[in-house]
PDB file of C-alpha atoms in Angstrom:
ATOM      1  CA  MET L  18     186.010 -29.272 236.352  1.00  0.00           C
ATOM      2  CA  ASN L  19     189.247 -29.307 234.347  1.00  0.00           C
ATOM      3  CA  ARG L  20     189.668 -30.610 230.823  1.00  0.00           C
ATOM      4  CA  GLY L  21     190.866 -34.099 231.746  1.00  0.00           C
ATOM      5  CA  TYR L  22     188.067 -34.733 234.239  1.00  0.00           C
ATOM      6  CA  SER L  23     185.439 -33.449 231.781  1.00  0.00           C
ATOM      7  CA  ILE L  24     186.614 -35.821 229.052  1.00  0.00           C
ATOM      8  CA  LEU L  25     186.739 -38.781 231.434  1.00  0.00           C
ATOM      9  CA  PHE L  26     183.296 -37.923 232.825  1.00  0.00           C
ATOM     10  CA  THR L  27     181.766 -37.854 229.335  1.00  0.00           C
ATOM     11  CA  LEU L  28     183.397 -41.125 228.308  1.00  0.00           C
ATOM     12  CA  TRP L  29     182.301 -42.742 231.569  1.00  0.00           C
ATOM     13  CA  ILE L  30     178.667 -41.771 231.019  1.00  0.00           C
ATOM     14  CA  ILE L  31     178.708 -43.119 227.451  1.00  0.00           C
ATOM     15  CA  LEU L  32     180.346 -46.422 228.415  1.00  0.00           C
ATOM     16  CA  PHE L  33     178.153 -46.807 231.494  1.00  0.00           C
ATOM     17  CA  SER L  34     174.966 -46.264 229.505  1.00  0.00           C
ATOM     18  CA  LEU L  35     176.032 -48.751 226.828  1.00  0.00           C
ATOM     19  CA  ASP L  36     176.832 -51.301 229.533  1.00  0.00           C
ATOM     20  CA  LEU L  37     173.361 -50.852 231.018  1.00  0.00           C
ATOM     21  CA  TYR L  38     171.758 -51.488 227.671  1.00  0.00           C
ATOM     22  CA  ALA L  39     173.838 -54.615 227.182  1.00  0.00           C
ATOM     23  CA  GLN L  40     172.613 -55.926 230.544  1.00  0.00           C
ATOM     24  CA  GLU L  41     169.000 -54.800 230.183  1.00  0.00           C
ATOM     25  CA  ASN L  42     167.539 -58.291 230.079  1.00  0.00           C
ATOM     26  CA  LYS L  43     169.433 -59.295 233.212  1.00  0.00           C
ATOM     27  CA  LEU L  44     168.881 -56.159 235.277  1.00  0.00           C
ATOM     28  CA  ASP L  45     165.147 -55.583 235.221  1.00  0.00           C
ATOM     29  CA  THR L  46     165.289 -53.522 238.410  1.00  0.00           C
ATOM     30  CA  ILE L  47     167.323 -50.696 236.856  1.00  0.00           C
ATOM     31  CA  HIS L  48     165.711 -47.297 237.358  1.00  0.00           C
ATOM     32  CA  LYS L  49     165.389 -46.239 233.722  1.00  0.00           C
ATOM     33  CA  TRP L  50     164.815 -42.581 234.530  1.00  0.00           C
ATOM     34  CA  TYR L  51     168.536 -41.894 234.966  1.00  0.00           C
ATOM     35  CA  ARG L  52     169.709 -44.034 232.056  1.00  0.00           C
ATOM     36  CA  PRO L  53     170.599 -42.076 228.880  1.00  0.00           C
ATOM     37  CA  THR L  54     168.273 -42.847 225.979  1.00  0.00           C
ATOM     38  CA  HIS L  55     170.659 -41.975 223.155  1.00  0.00           C
ATOM     39  CA  VAL L  56     174.092 -40.759 222.148  1.00  0.00           C
ATOM     40  CA  GLN L  57     174.901 -38.108 219.575  1.00  0.00           C
ATOM     41  CA  LEU L  58     177.699 -36.816 217.380  1.00  0.00           C
ATOM     42  CA  GLN L  59     177.662 -33.248 216.044  1.00  0.00           C
ATOM     43  CA  PHE L  60     179.780 -31.274 213.589  1.00  0.00           C
ATOM     44  CA  ALA L  61     180.186 -27.512 214.183  1.00  0.00           C
ATOM     45  CA  GLY L  62     177.544 -25.462 216.000  1.00  0.00           C
ATOM     46  CA  ASN L  63     179.926 -23.417 218.195  1.00  0.00           C
ATOM     47  CA  ILE L  64     180.409 -26.253 220.697  1.00  0.00           C
ATOM     48  CA  GLY L  65     183.512 -27.670 219.043  1.00  0.00           C
ATOM     49  CA  MET L  66     184.390 -28.723 215.526  1.00  0.00           C
ATOM     50  CA  PHE L  67     183.240 -32.166 216.644  1.00  0.00           C
ATOM     51  CA  SER L  68     181.249 -32.943 219.783  1.00  0.00           C
ATOM     52  CA  THR L  69     179.805 -36.086 221.290  1.00  0.00           C
ATOM     53  CA  GLY L  70     177.797 -36.940 224.361  1.00  0.00           C
ATOM     54  CA  VAL L  71     174.663 -38.457 225.822  1.00  0.00           C
ATOM     55  CA  SER L  72     171.030 -37.409 226.127  1.00  0.00           C
ATOM     56  CA  TRP L  73     167.939 -38.155 228.171  1.00  0.00           C
ATOM     57  CA  SER L  74     164.439 -38.072 226.669  1.00  0.00           C
ATOM     58  CA  LEU L  75     161.774 -36.833 229.093  1.00  0.00           C
ATOM     59  CA  LEU L  76     158.071 -35.910 229.129  1.00  0.00           C
ATOM     60  CA  LYS L  77     157.018 -38.630 226.679  1.00  0.00           C
ATOM     61  CA  ASN L  78     160.001 -37.817 224.443  1.00  0.00           C
ATOM     62  CA  ASN L  79     158.940 -34.184 224.068  1.00  0.00           C
ATOM     63  CA  MET L  80     161.934 -32.880 226.019  1.00  0.00           C
ATOM     64  CA  GLU L  81     165.612 -33.724 225.704  1.00  0.00           C
ATOM     65  CA  VAL L  82     168.446 -32.968 228.123  1.00  0.00           C
ATOM     66  CA  ARG L  83     171.872 -33.310 226.532  1.00  0.00           C
ATOM     67  CA  TYR L  84     175.443 -33.218 227.809  1.00  0.00           C
ATOM     68  CA  SER L  85     178.428 -33.261 225.448  1.00  0.00           C
ATOM     69  CA  ILE L  86     182.069 -32.368 225.073  1.00  0.00           C
ATOM     70  CA  GLY L  87     183.483 -30.837 221.912  1.00  0.00           C
ATOM     71  CA  TYR L  88     186.933 -30.576 220.385  1.00  0.00           C
ATOM     72  CA  VAL L  89     188.593 -28.140 218.004  1.00  0.00           C
ATOM     73  CA  PRO L  90     191.958 -29.448 216.735  1.00  0.00           C
ATOM     74  CA  GLU L  91     195.116 -27.401 216.758  1.00  0.00           C
ATOM     75  CA  SER L  92     195.247 -27.512 212.960  1.00  0.00           C
ATOM     76  CA  VAL L  93     192.081 -25.389 212.851  1.00  0.00           C
ATOM     77  CA  ALA L  94     192.414 -23.075 215.876  1.00  0.00           C
ATOM     78  CA  ASP L  95     196.234 -22.966 216.438  1.00  0.00           C
ATOM     79  CA  ILE L  96     195.627 -24.635 219.815  1.00  0.00           C
ATOM     80  CA  ASN L  97     193.554 -27.597 220.958  1.00  0.00           C
ATOM     81  CA  ILE L  98     190.237 -26.380 222.360  1.00  0.00           C
ATOM     82  CA  TYR L  99     187.804 -28.397 224.488  1.00  0.00           C
ATOM     83  CA  VAL L 100     184.226 -27.284 225.128  1.00  0.00           C
ATOM     84  CA  THR L 101     181.572 -28.815 227.372  1.00  0.00           C
ATOM     85  CA  SER L 102     177.954 -27.985 226.692  1.00  0.00           C
ATOM     86  CA  SER L 103     174.491 -28.676 228.076  1.00  0.00           C
ATOM     87  CA  LYS L 104     171.274 -28.395 226.106  1.00  0.00           C
ATOM     88  CA  VAL L 105     167.600 -28.493 226.997  1.00  0.00           C
ATOM     89  CA  ILE L 106     165.417 -29.006 223.922  1.00  0.00           C
ATOM     90  CA  TYR L 107     161.624 -29.046 223.737  1.00  0.00           C
ATOM     91  CA  THR L 108     159.873 -30.680 220.786  1.00  0.00           C
ATOM     92  CA  PRO L 109     156.121 -30.032 220.721  1.00  0.00           C
ATOM     93  CA  PRO L 110     153.990 -32.988 219.580  1.00  0.00           C
ATOM     94  CA  ILE L 111     153.474 -31.409 216.169  1.00  0.00           C
ATOM     95  CA  ASN L 112     155.392 -33.764 213.933  1.00  0.00           C
ATOM     96  CA  ILE L 113     154.997 -34.882 210.323  1.00  0.00           C
ATOM     97  CA  ASN L 114     154.810 -38.585 209.510  1.00  0.00           C
ATOM     98  CA  VAL L 115     156.723 -38.956 206.245  1.00  0.00           C
ATOM     99  CA  LYS L 116     156.348 -42.740 206.253  1.00  0.00           C
ATOM    100  CA  LYS L 117     155.282 -45.332 208.790  1.00  0.00           C
ATOM    101  CA  ASN L 118     158.723 -45.360 210.429  1.00  0.00           C
ATOM    102  CA  ILE L 119     159.993 -41.894 209.412  1.00  0.00           C
ATOM    103  CA  GLN L 120     159.027 -38.718 211.257  1.00  0.00           C
ATOM    104  CA  PHE L 121     159.947 -35.083 210.551  1.00  0.00           C
ATOM    105  CA  LYS L 122     160.236 -32.812 213.603  1.00  0.00           C
ATOM    106  CA  PRO L 123     160.284 -29.141 212.494  1.00  0.00           C
ATOM    107  CA  LEU L 124     159.733 -27.220 215.738  1.00  0.00           C
ATOM    108  CA  ALA L 125     162.380 -28.302 218.262  1.00  0.00           C
ATOM    109  CA  VAL L 126     163.575 -25.289 220.276  1.00  0.00           C
ATOM    110  CA  GLY L 127     165.839 -24.933 223.277  1.00  0.00           C
ATOM    111  CA  VAL L 128     168.759 -23.354 225.066  1.00  0.00           C
ATOM    112  CA  ILE L 129     172.488 -24.092 225.223  1.00  0.00           C
ATOM    113  CA  THR L 130     175.095 -23.325 227.858  1.00  0.00           C
ATOM    114  CA  SER L 131     178.732 -23.944 226.921  1.00  0.00           C
ATOM    115  CA  HIS L 132     181.999 -23.760 228.833  1.00  0.00           C
ATOM    116  CA  THR L 133     185.369 -23.527 227.091  1.00  0.00           C
ATOM    117  CA  LEU L 134     187.907 -25.328 229.263  1.00  0.00           C
ATOM    118  CA  GLY L 135     191.242 -23.800 230.217  1.00  0.00           C
ATOM    119  CA  LYS L 136     192.462 -21.128 232.631  1.00  0.00           C
ATOM    120  CA  LYS L 137     193.604 -18.914 229.749  1.00  0.00           C
ATOM    121  CA  TYR L 138     189.987 -18.045 228.969  1.00  0.00           C
ATOM    122  CA  GLN L 139     189.562 -16.593 232.453  1.00  0.00           C
ATOM    123  CA  GLN L 140     192.524 -14.215 232.243  1.00  0.00           C
ATOM    124  CA  TYR L 141     191.425 -11.699 229.606  1.00  0.00           C
ATOM    125  CA  GLU L 142     189.837  -9.404 232.171  1.00  0.00           C
ATOM    126  CA  LYS L 143     192.975  -9.452 234.337  1.00  0.00           C
ATOM    127  CA  THR L 144     195.447  -8.184 231.755  1.00  0.00           C
ATOM    128  CA  ASN L 145     196.373  -4.635 230.739  1.00  0.00           C
ATOM    129  CA  ARG L 146     196.472  -5.675 227.115  1.00  0.00           C
ATOM    130  CA  TYR L 147     192.827  -4.683 226.597  1.00  0.00           C
ATOM    131  CA  PRO L 148     190.960  -1.519 227.671  1.00  0.00           C
ATOM    132  CA  ARG L 149     188.860  -1.729 230.822  1.00  0.00           C
ATOM    133  CA  GLY L 150     185.505  -3.257 230.018  1.00  0.00           C
ATOM    134  CA  TYR L 151     186.640  -4.606 226.618  1.00  0.00           C
ATOM    135  CA  TYR L 152     185.681  -8.124 227.686  1.00  0.00           C
ATOM    136  CA  TRP L 153     182.528  -7.266 229.633  1.00  0.00           C
ATOM    137  CA  TRP L 154     181.205 -10.839 229.418  1.00  0.00           C
ATOM    138  CA  ASN L 155     182.366 -14.014 231.134  1.00  0.00           C
ATOM    139  CA  VAL L 156     184.703 -15.297 228.425  1.00  0.00           C
ATOM    140  CA  PRO L 157     184.630 -19.100 228.952  1.00  0.00           C
ATOM    141  CA  PHE L 158     180.826 -19.318 229.341  1.00  0.00           C
ATOM    142  CA  ARG L 159     178.353 -18.791 226.495  1.00  0.00           C
ATOM    143  CA  ASN L 160     174.577 -19.102 226.187  1.00  0.00           C
ATOM    144  CA  ALA L 161     172.396 -19.484 223.133  1.00  0.00           C
ATOM    145  CA  LEU L 162     168.932 -20.135 221.764  1.00  0.00           C
ATOM    146  CA  LEU L 163     168.561 -22.979 219.286  1.00  0.00           C
ATOM    147  CA  HIS L 164     166.198 -24.442 216.727  1.00  0.00           C
ATOM    148  CA  ASN L 165     166.463 -27.955 215.294  1.00  0.00           C
ATOM    149  CA  LEU L 166     165.075 -29.585 212.170  1.00  0.00           C
ATOM    150  CA  GLU L 167     165.150 -33.349 212.697  1.00  0.00           C
ATOM    151  CA  ILE L 168     164.413 -36.488 210.723  1.00  0.00           C
ATOM    152  CA  HIS L 169     163.844 -39.538 212.924  1.00  0.00           C
ATOM    153  CA  VAL L 170     163.810 -43.105 211.622  1.00  0.00           C
ATOM    154  CA  LYS L 171     162.484 -45.892 213.827  1.00  0.00           C
ATOM    155  CA  THR L 172     164.198 -49.255 213.496  1.00  0.00           C
ATOM    156  CA  ASP L 173     163.239 -52.804 214.424  1.00  0.00           C
ATOM    157  CA  HIS L 174     166.809 -53.902 215.015  1.00  0.00           C
ATOM    158  CA  LYS L 175     167.636 -54.197 218.716  1.00  0.00           C
ATOM    159  CA  PRO L 176     169.344 -52.729 220.660  1.00  0.00           C
ATOM    160  CA  ILE L 177     169.041 -49.709 218.311  1.00  0.00           C
ATOM    161  CA  LYS L 178     165.537 -48.239 218.451  1.00  0.00           C
ATOM    162  CA  GLY L 179     166.057 -45.335 216.090  1.00  0.00           C
ATOM    163  CA  ILE L 180     168.375 -42.996 214.224  1.00  0.00           C
ATOM    164  CA  SER L 181     168.009 -39.229 213.811  1.00  0.00           C
ATOM    165  CA  LEU L 182     169.720 -36.636 211.642  1.00  0.00           C
ATOM    166  CA  TYR L 183     169.336 -32.964 212.512  1.00  0.00           C
ATOM    167  CA  LEU L 184     170.279 -29.458 211.432  1.00  0.00           C
ATOM    168  CA  GLU L 185     170.824 -27.076 214.338  1.00  0.00           C
ATOM    169  CA  THR L 186     170.571 -23.287 214.112  1.00  0.00           C
ATOM    170  CA  SER L 187     171.799 -21.363 217.147  1.00  0.00           C
ATOM    171  CA  PHE L 188     171.886 -17.703 218.175  1.00  0.00           C
ATOM    172  CA  TRP L 189     174.591 -16.908 220.741  1.00  0.00           C
ATOM    173  CA  ASP L 190     174.372 -14.157 223.338  1.00  0.00           C
ATOM    174  CA  VAL L 191     177.411 -12.069 222.408  1.00  0.00           C
ATOM    175  CA  TYR L 192     176.598 -12.237 218.689  1.00  0.00           C
ATOM    176  CA  LEU L 193     173.007 -11.116 219.249  1.00  0.00           C
ATOM    177  CA  ILE L 194     174.118  -8.213 221.418  1.00  0.00           C
ATOM    178  CA  SER L 195     176.663  -7.235 218.755  1.00  0.00           C
ATOM    179  CA  VAL L 196     173.903  -7.186 216.121  1.00  0.00           C
ATOM    180  CA  PHE L 197     171.209  -5.301 217.985  1.00  0.00           C
ATOM    181  CA  SER L 198     173.218  -2.865 220.116  1.00  0.00           C
ATOM    182  CA  ASN L 199     174.572   0.457 218.884  1.00  0.00           C
ATOM    183  CA  SER L 200     172.906   0.087 215.465  1.00  0.00           C
ATOM    184  CA  ASN L 201     175.433  -2.530 214.387  1.00  0.00           C
ATOM    185  CA  THR L 202     172.990  -4.136 211.955  1.00  0.00           C
ATOM    186  CA  SER L 203     174.702  -2.249 209.117  1.00  0.00           C
ATOM    187  CA  VAL L 204     177.992  -3.984 209.976  1.00  0.00           C
ATOM    188  CA  LEU L 205     176.855  -7.367 211.293  1.00  0.00           C
ATOM    189  CA  ASN L 206     173.407  -8.687 210.411  1.00  0.00           C
ATOM    190  CA  LEU L 207     171.447 -11.508 212.001  1.00  0.00           C
ATOM    191  CA  TRP L 208     172.314 -13.979 209.236  1.00  0.00           C
ATOM    192  CA  GLU L 209     176.040 -13.421 209.771  1.00  0.00           C
ATOM    193  CA  ALA L 210     175.565 -13.946 213.516  1.00  0.00           C
ATOM    194  CA  THR L 211     173.764 -17.267 213.051  1.00  0.00           C
ATOM    195  CA  THR L 212     175.605 -20.518 213.777  1.00  0.00           C
ATOM    196  CA  PHE L 213     174.845 -23.850 212.135  1.00  0.00           C
ATOM    197  CA  GLY L 214     175.642 -27.421 213.083  1.00  0.00           C
ATOM    198  CA  VAL L 215     174.680 -30.872 211.825  1.00  0.00           C
ATOM    199  CA  GLY L 216     174.513 -34.075 213.786  1.00  0.00           C
ATOM    200  CA  GLY L 217     173.171 -37.547 214.285  1.00  0.00           C
ATOM    201  CA  LYS L 218     171.620 -39.429 217.194  1.00  0.00           C
ATOM    202  CA  LEU L 219     171.522 -43.126 217.971  1.00  0.00           C
ATOM    203  CA  PHE L 220     168.656 -44.328 220.205  1.00  0.00           C
ATOM    204  CA  PHE L 221     168.797 -47.440 222.384  1.00  0.00           C
TER     205      PHE L 221
END
């Protein structure tokens, strides 16, 4: 899927889900299982300087499946970069009720798969510029483990059912290998290889 199609696909899902919510009272026969439950906006986290997308809450809201597309502007990275990502997050039912309508979720864990769009990221292994085996990984694809700290506020104002703010900590494959292989901990430690992101979610 190229960059243009990925952006259009993400926007289509967001607009389609919002349209379904707007028509909820008229379309009672909609199969709610495929309808996104919320949208999110995230800053940083190695999936773009800014990223946005949609999510589905499953298993009595204990599991979340998320799709998003991120953007890094040319002013930051010398070129415009677009990243698609998918996340699966599990939140065990061990939450802290701060107030009647405020809940703290400290144990959300999951996995991330990201894809940086553009043919240039697939050409590093095909050039003589780098020694053989220098890029031993698949450059455009990355995988990570994540942990989220989340504050969720329930609202009584329809169509918005709730708002969440979260801090995401992620540990990416290449960084972890760089830390733990060849005794590199003296050069790069786990803290330096940790990625952080912050975001918000809007539930419908």
